[in-house]
Amino acid sequence: GIQVEQSPPDLILQEGANSTLRCNFSDSVNNLQWFHQNPWGQLINLFYIPSGTKQNGRLSATTVATERYSLLYISSSQTTDSGVYFCAVDTGRRALTFGSGTRLQVQP
Amino acid sequence: GAGVSQSPSNKVTEKGKDVELRCDPISGHTALYWYRQSLGQGLEFLIYFQGNSAPDKSGLPSDRFSAERTGGSVSTLTIQRTQQEDSAVYLCASSLGVEKLFFGSGTQLSVL
């Protein structure tokens, strides 16, 4: 099956800093989504982004499907951004395959 | 409803017992997914329902696991003869077509 690799696995930031999270995948995809799992376990959908660039407030994402990677940018990080960020892809079977996540801790 | 609803939020059971986990998807969503997440791990796909099509059961770890979706809405995941390795958070998600997945809060299953 498809391999989804996320980097870095862990990240510690000071409040106000910017960061870039990366997702590499091993095969062509027709669906890519980014999720944030907060410290209480709730998964929130951030972006549906099979290709191109999207922005939502301090967050933006870019997927370069031809090169099989996606990037999630977090600007001016806040403590509420802490948690685990997951990238998930679909190769056509319709069920998303999740990466192992990037654990982000934003310190005040 | 406004979001994906799962019940119970917590379930403690004894090894060998059967359990049923329930998921109410967002109204109108045609696709429904079950995943599970072990402590500190990523999400493992279990089963996927899309409309009236046959479900994709390829992620079910053993024949002790089964799921159904009645009337294209509510889904029940059943685990028979539970084992300690079944302990995890079971997450349900729904979507409209191939677009964004929306997750419920999950059911924390503990098998003693």
PDB file of N, CA and C in Angstrom, chain B residues 21 36-39 84-90 107-111:
ATOM      1  N   LEU B  21     -20.284  -0.419  19.290  1.00  0.00           N
ATOM      2  CA  LEU B  21     -19.989   1.012  19.269  1.00  0.00           C
ATOM      3  C   LEU B  21     -20.862   1.647  18.183  1.00  0.00           C
ATOM      4  N   ARG B  36      -9.304   3.214  14.038  1.00  0.00           N
ATOM      5  CA  ARG B  36      -8.959   3.105  15.451  1.00  0.00           C
ATOM      6  C   ARG B  36      -7.564   3.670  15.661  1.00  0.00           C
ATOM      7  N   GLN B  37      -7.352   4.155  16.880  1.00  0.00           N
ATOM      8  CA  GLN B  37      -6.085   4.798  17.223  1.00  0.00           C
ATOM      9  C   GLN B  37      -5.620   4.272  18.569  1.00  0.00           C
ATOM     10  N   SER B  38      -4.489   3.581  18.552  1.00  0.00           N
ATOM     11  CA  SER B  38      -3.892   3.132  19.799  1.00  0.00           C
ATOM     12  C   SER B  38      -3.121   4.292  20.412  1.00  0.00           C
ATOM     13  N   LEU B  39      -2.853   4.199  21.696  1.00  0.00           N
ATOM     14  CA  LEU B  39      -2.245   5.295  22.443  1.00  0.00           C
ATOM     15  C   LEU B  39      -0.967   5.777  21.766  1.00  0.00           C
ATOM     16  N   GLN B  84      -7.396  -7.954  24.878  1.00  0.00           N
ATOM     17  CA  GLN B  84      -6.739  -6.768  25.422  1.00  0.00           C
ATOM     18  C   GLN B  84      -6.141  -5.902  24.314  1.00  0.00           C
ATOM     19  N   GLU B  85      -5.696  -6.520  23.231  1.00  0.00           N
ATOM     20  CA  GLU B  85      -5.106  -5.738  22.139  1.00  0.00           C
ATOM     21  C   GLU B  85      -6.143  -4.924  21.361  1.00  0.00           C
ATOM     22  N   ASP B  86      -7.432  -5.149  21.666  1.00  0.00           N
ATOM     23  CA  ASP B  86      -8.483  -4.340  21.040  1.00  0.00           C
ATOM     24  C   ASP B  86      -8.626  -2.988  21.722  1.00  0.00           C
ATOM     25  N   SER B  87      -7.984  -2.805  22.860  1.00  0.00           N
ATOM     26  CA  SER B  87      -8.070  -1.531  23.572  1.00  0.00           C
ATOM     27  C   SER B  87      -7.497  -0.411  22.709  1.00  0.00           C
ATOM     28  N   ALA B  88      -8.294   0.632  22.489  1.00  0.00           N
ATOM     29  CA  ALA B  88      -7.917   1.746  21.611  1.00  0.00           C
ATOM     30  C   ALA B  88      -9.051   2.747  21.617  1.00  0.00           C
ATOM     31  N   VAL B  89      -8.830   3.863  20.918  1.00  0.00           N
ATOM     32  CA  VAL B  89      -9.920   4.800  20.643  1.00  0.00           C
ATOM     33  C   VAL B  89     -10.458   4.471  19.255  1.00  0.00           C
ATOM     34  N   TYR B  90     -11.764   4.249  19.185  1.00  0.00           N
ATOM     35  CA  TYR B  90     -12.404   3.937  17.913  1.00  0.00           C
ATOM     36  C   TYR B  90     -13.078   5.206  17.408  1.00  0.00           C
ATOM     37  N   THR B 107     -14.753   6.648  20.727  1.00  0.00           N
ATOM     38  CA  THR B 107     -15.088   5.798  21.871  1.00  0.00           C
ATOM     39  C   THR B 107     -13.795   5.196  22.384  1.00  0.00           C
ATOM     40  N   GLN B 108     -13.490   5.481  23.662  1.00  0.00           N
ATOM     41  CA  GLN B 108     -12.307   4.889  24.290  1.00  0.00           C
ATOM     42  C   GLN B 108     -12.700   3.514  24.804  1.00  0.00           C
ATOM     43  N   LEU B 109     -12.142   2.464  24.211  1.00  0.00           N
ATOM     44  CA  LEU B 109     -12.444   1.098  24.625  1.00  0.00           C
ATOM     45  C   LEU B 109     -11.289   0.541  25.450  1.00  0.00           C
ATOM     46  N   SER B 110     -11.613   0.069  26.624  1.00  0.00           N
ATOM     47  CA  SER B 110     -10.621  -0.559  27.494  1.00  0.00           C
ATOM     48  C   SER B 110     -11.063  -1.987  27.772  1.00  0.00           C
ATOM     49  N   VAL B 111     -10.214  -2.956  27.435  1.00  0.00           N
ATOM     50  CA  VAL B 111     -10.521  -4.362  27.662  1.00  0.00           C
ATOM     51  C   VAL B 111      -9.625  -4.855  28.797  1.00  0.00           C
TER      52      VAL B 111
END
